[in-house]
Amino acid sequence: MAYTERPSGLVPGAVLWRADGPAGTVLPDGCMDLLWVDGRLLVAGPDTRAHPAREVPGSGFAGIRFAPGAAPALLGVPAYELRDRRVELAGLSGLWPAREVRALAGRVASYADPLAGLDALARSRVVAPDPLIAEVVARLRAGETVARIADTLGLGPRQLHRRSMAAFGYGAKTLGRVLRMQHALARVRAGDPYAEVAHSTGYADQAHLAREVRVLAGTTLTGYTAAATGGQAEGVDGADGVDGVGGVDGANRETPQPSGSSTTA
């Protein structure tokens, strides 16, 4: 399956992507997507686990992936209502009437390239990002603890959790785990040894990294590497450090996508 992506030219921090079919596995990345699938507009919510891309059938997929915390204001729906869900845009809590969604789909279809149509549609509805939410994301990417972030931003733990649920679909601690895993997997795809990746991305050790990949990505480190490299687990340190299981099990035999909800609804 061919997959391509590029930065949005109209929406800061967003990414436009295209896939020619629902193959592979979609991994959590903290993002949400507006999707164009065979003429339909759908939304992919924030994930807490790996999802098979074939959950929604279609012959071609295009989408715009929003940075963590950016999509709820545009959609008018708190992120937790869409956690681990893929839904028609017209089904969002009655906020998007079917007639309006049909008109929007027609606007996207009027472009020669649906990616340009999605970009223009998102730009027409985008709202200014919440600077506090953006700060939370930046600090999580930097590896700060949730307690320190709350203290620095002058928020109580419960207040930060409420804000995070609405913006990300889950608490800041979960988002931090997802972002850290994505950072680690990018290093794995680059061929860095597992132990080096674990140390440099904030895991206690290689076994800790392997456990997080198993929980969040639904596969082993060696399984992920083999899928991402076409079966060649290069530049790694042997076994996963958890159960010694190599290869790719069951649903994860197809090449995993490099980020979140980028290929499915």
Coordinates of C-alpha atoms in Angstrom, one line a residue:
M1 CA 0.0 0.0 0.0
A2 CA 1.3 3.4 -1.0
Y3 CA 1.2 6.1 1.7
T4 CA 2.4 9.7 1.3
E5 CA 2.1 12.8 3.5
R6 CA 3.1 16.4 3.5
P7 CA 2.6 19.5 5.7
S8 CA -0.7 21.4 5.3
G9 CA -0.2 24.7 3.5
L10 CA -3.1 26.3 5.3
V11 CA -3.5 24.9 8.8
P12 CA -0.5 25.3 11.1
G13 CA 0.8 22.0 12.5
A14 CA -1.5 19.8 10.4
V15 CA -0.4 17.1 7.9
L16 CA -2.1 16.1 4.7
W17 CA -1.8 12.4 3.8
R18 CA -3.0 9.9 1.2
A19 CA -3.3 6.1 1.1
D20 CA -4.5 4.0 -1.7
G21 CA -6.2 1.4 0.5
P22 CA -7.0 0.3 4.1
A23 CA -3.9 -1.8 4.7
G24 CA -1.6 -1.8 7.7
T25 CA -2.0 -0.9 11.4
V26 CA -2.7 2.6 12.8
L27 CA -0.8 3.3 15.9
P28 CA -1.7 5.9 18.6
D29 CA 0.0 9.3 18.1
G30 CA -2.3 11.8 20.0
C31 CA -3.7 13.2 16.8
M32 CA -7.2 13.3 15.3
D33 CA -8.0 13.2 11.6
L34 CA -10.7 14.5 9.2
L35 CA -10.9 11.9 6.5
W36 CA -12.2 11.6 2.9
V37 CA -13.0 8.0 2.1
D38 CA -14.8 7.3 -1.2
G39 CA -16.7 10.6 -1.1
R40 CA -17.5 10.4 2.6
L41 CA -16.3 12.7 5.4
L42 CA -15.3 10.9 8.6
V43 CA -13.4 11.6 11.8
A44 CA -10.8 9.4 13.4
G45 CA -10.6 10.1 17.1
P46 CA -7.5 9.8 19.4
D47 CA -6.3 6.3 19.9
T48 CA -5.2 4.5 23.0
R49 CA -4.3 1.3 21.2
A50 CA -3.5 0.0 17.7
H51 CA -6.3 -0.2 15.2
P52 CA -6.4 -2.2 11.9
A53 CA -6.7 0.3 9.1
R54 CA -9.3 -2.0 7.5
E55 CA -11.9 -1.1 10.2
V56 CA -13.5 1.1 7.6
P57 CA -13.6 -0.2 4.0
G58 CA -12.7 2.0 1.1
S59 CA -10.7 2.1 -2.1
G60 CA -8.8 5.3 -1.3
F61 CA -8.1 7.4 1.7
A62 CA -7.1 11.0 2.1
G63 CA -7.0 13.0 5.3
I64 CA -5.8 15.9 7.3
R65 CA -4.2 15.0 10.6
F66 CA -4.4 17.7 13.3
A67 CA -1.8 18.2 16.0
P68 CA -2.7 16.9 19.5
G69 CA -5.4 19.1 21.0
A70 CA -6.2 21.0 17.8
A71 CA -9.2 19.2 16.4
P72 CA -11.9 19.4 19.2
A73 CA -12.4 23.1 18.8
L74 CA -12.8 22.8 15.0
L75 CA -15.2 19.8 15.4
G76 CA -17.1 21.2 18.4
V77 CA -16.8 17.9 20.2
P78 CA -14.5 17.1 23.2
A79 CA -11.9 14.6 22.3
Y80 CA -12.9 12.0 24.9
E81 CA -16.2 11.5 23.0
L82 CA -14.2 10.2 20.0
R83 CA -11.6 8.2 21.8
D84 CA -10.8 5.0 19.9
R85 CA -13.7 5.7 17.5
R86 CA -14.1 6.3 13.7
V87 CA -17.4 8.0 12.9
E88 CA -19.1 9.8 10.1
L89 CA -18.9 13.5 10.4
A90 CA -22.6 13.7 10.2
G91 CA -22.8 11.6 13.4
L92 CA -21.1 14.0 15.7
S93 CA -23.6 14.7 18.5
G94 CA -26.0 16.4 16.1
L95 CA -23.6 19.2 15.6
W96 CA -23.1 18.5 11.9
P97 CA -26.4 18.1 10.1
A98 CA -26.4 15.7 7.2
R99 CA -27.3 18.4 4.7
E100 CA -24.3 20.5 5.8
V101 CA -22.0 17.5 5.7
R102 CA -23.2 16.7 2.1
A103 CA -22.5 20.3 1.1
L104 CA -19.0 20.1 2.6
A105 CA -18.3 16.8 0.9
G106 CA -19.4 18.4 -2.3
R107 CA -16.9 21.2 -1.7
V108 CA -14.1 18.7 -1.2
A109 CA -15.1 16.8 -4.3
S110 CA -15.0 20.0 -6.4
Y111 CA -11.2 20.1 -6.1
A112 CA -9.1 18.1 -8.5
D113 CA -7.2 16.8 -5.5
P114 CA -9.2 15.9 -2.4
L115 CA -6.2 16.9 -0.2
A116 CA -6.5 20.5 -1.4
G117 CA -10.3 20.3 -0.6
L118 CA -9.7 19.0 2.9
D119 CA -7.0 21.6 3.5
A120 CA -9.4 24.4 2.4
L121 CA -12.3 23.0 4.5
A122 CA -10.1 22.8 7.6
R123 CA -8.8 26.3 7.1
S124 CA -12.3 27.7 6.8
R125 CA -13.2 26.3 10.2
V126 CA -9.9 26.3 12.1
V127 CA -9.8 28.3 15.4
A128 CA -6.8 29.7 17.2
P129 CA -5.1 27.0 19.3
D130 CA -5.3 27.1 23.1
P131 CA -1.9 28.3 24.2
L132 CA -2.1 26.3 27.4
I133 CA -2.8 23.1 25.6
A134 CA 0.0 23.7 23.2
E135 CA 2.3 24.3 26.2
V136 CA 1.2 21.0 27.7
V137 CA 2.1 19.2 24.5
A138 CA 5.4 20.9 24.2
R139 CA 6.4 20.0 27.8
L140 CA 5.3 16.4 27.4
R141 CA 7.4 16.1 24.3
A142 CA 10.3 17.4 26.3
G143 CA 9.8 14.7 28.8
E144 CA 8.4 16.7 31.8
T145 CA 6.3 14.9 34.3
V146 CA 2.6 15.7 34.6
A147 CA 3.0 17.0 38.1
R148 CA 5.7 19.4 37.1
I149 CA 3.6 20.6 34.1
A150 CA 0.6 21.2 36.3
D151 CA 2.7 23.1 38.8
T152 CA 4.4 25.2 36.1
L153 CA 1.2 26.2 34.5
G154 CA -0.6 26.9 37.8
L155 CA -3.1 24.1 37.4
G156 CA -4.3 21.6 39.9
P157 CA -3.9 17.9 38.9
R158 CA -7.7 17.5 38.4
Q159 CA -8.0 20.7 36.4
L160 CA -5.2 19.6 34.1
H161 CA -6.8 16.2 33.7
R162 CA -10.2 17.8 32.7
R163 CA -8.5 20.0 30.2
S164 CA -6.5 17.1 28.8
M165 CA -9.5 14.9 28.5
A166 CA -11.3 17.5 26.4
A167 CA -8.3 18.3 24.3
F168 CA -6.6 15.0 23.8
G169 CA -9.2 12.4 24.7
Y170 CA -7.3 11.1 27.7
G171 CA -5.1 12.4 30.5
A172 CA -1.8 14.1 30.0
K173 CA 0.1 11.1 31.3
T174 CA -1.4 8.9 28.6
L175 CA -0.5 11.5 25.9
G176 CA 3.0 11.6 27.3
R177 CA 3.3 7.8 26.9
V178 CA 2.0 8.0 23.3
L179 CA 4.3 10.8 22.3
R180 CA 7.3 9.1 23.9
M181 CA 6.5 5.8 22.1
Q182 CA 6.2 7.6 18.7
H183 CA 9.5 9.2 19.3
A184 CA 11.1 5.9 20.2
L185 CA 9.6 4.1 17.1
A186 CA 10.9 6.8 14.8
R187 CA 14.4 6.0 16.2
V188 CA 13.7 2.3 15.7
R189 CA 12.7 2.9 12.1
A190 CA 16.0 4.8 11.6
G191 CA 17.8 1.6 12.7
D192 CA 19.0 2.7 16.2
P193 CA 19.7 -0.2 18.7
Y194 CA 16.8 -0.8 21.1
A195 CA 18.8 -0.2 24.2
E196 CA 20.1 3.1 22.9
V197 CA 16.6 4.1 21.9
A198 CA 15.2 3.3 25.4
H199 CA 18.0 5.3 27.1
S200 CA 17.7 8.4 24.9
T201 CA 13.9 8.6 25.0
G202 CA 13.3 8.3 28.7
Y203 CA 12.5 4.7 29.3
A204 CA 14.0 2.9 32.3
D205 CA 15.5 0.2 30.1
Q206 CA 14.9 -1.8 26.9
A207 CA 12.3 -4.0 28.7
H208 CA 10.3 -0.9 29.7
L209 CA 10.3 0.3 26.1
A210 CA 9.2 -3.2 24.9
R211 CA 6.3 -3.3 27.4
E212 CA 5.0 0.1 26.2
V213 CA 5.2 -1.0 22.6
R214 CA 3.3 -4.2 23.4
V215 CA 0.6 -2.2 25.2
L216 CA 0.2 0.7 22.9
A217 CA 1.2 -0.7 19.5
G218 CA -0.1 -4.3 20.0
T219 CA 3.1 -6.0 18.9
T220 CA 6.7 -6.7 19.9
L221 CA 9.7 -4.5 19.2
T222 CA 11.1 -7.0 16.8
G223 CA 7.7 -7.5 15.2
Y224 CA 7.3 -3.7 14.7
T225 CA 10.8 -3.4 13.2
A226 CA 10.4 -6.4 10.9
A227 CA 7.1 -4.9 9.6
A228 CA 8.5 -1.4 9.3
T229 CA 11.6 -2.5 7.4
G230 CA 9.9 -5.1 5.2
G231 CA 11.0 -8.0 7.3
Q232 CA 14.6 -6.9 8.0
A233 CA 15.1 -6.1 11.7
E234 CA 18.3 -4.1 11.2
G235 CA 20.3 -2.1 13.7
V236 CA 18.7 -3.7 16.8
D237 CA 19.9 -5.4 19.9
G238 CA 18.4 -8.8 19.6
A239 CA 15.3 -9.8 21.7
D240 CA 12.6 -7.5 22.9
G241 CA 13.5 -7.9 26.6
V242 CA 10.0 -9.0 27.6
D243 CA 9.0 -12.3 26.3
G244 CA 11.6 -13.0 23.7
V245 CA 9.0 -13.3 21.0
G246 CA 10.1 -12.1 17.6
G247 CA 8.3 -11.6 14.3
V248 CA 4.9 -10.0 13.8
D249 CA 1.9 -11.6 15.2
G250 CA -1.6 -11.8 13.6
A251 CA -3.0 -8.5 12.7
N252 CA 0.3 -6.7 12.7
R253 CA 1.9 -8.5 9.7
E254 CA 1.2 -5.5 7.5
T255 CA 3.5 -2.5 7.5
P256 CA 2.5 -0.2 10.3
Q257 CA 1.9 3.4 9.4
P258 CA 4.4 5.9 10.8
S259 CA 1.8 7.9 12.8
G260 CA -1.6 7.7 14.4
S261 CA -4.9 8.0 12.6
S262 CA -3.2 8.8 9.3
T263 CA -4.7 6.1 7.1
T264 CA -8.1 5.0 8.4
A265 CA -11.5 6.2 9.7

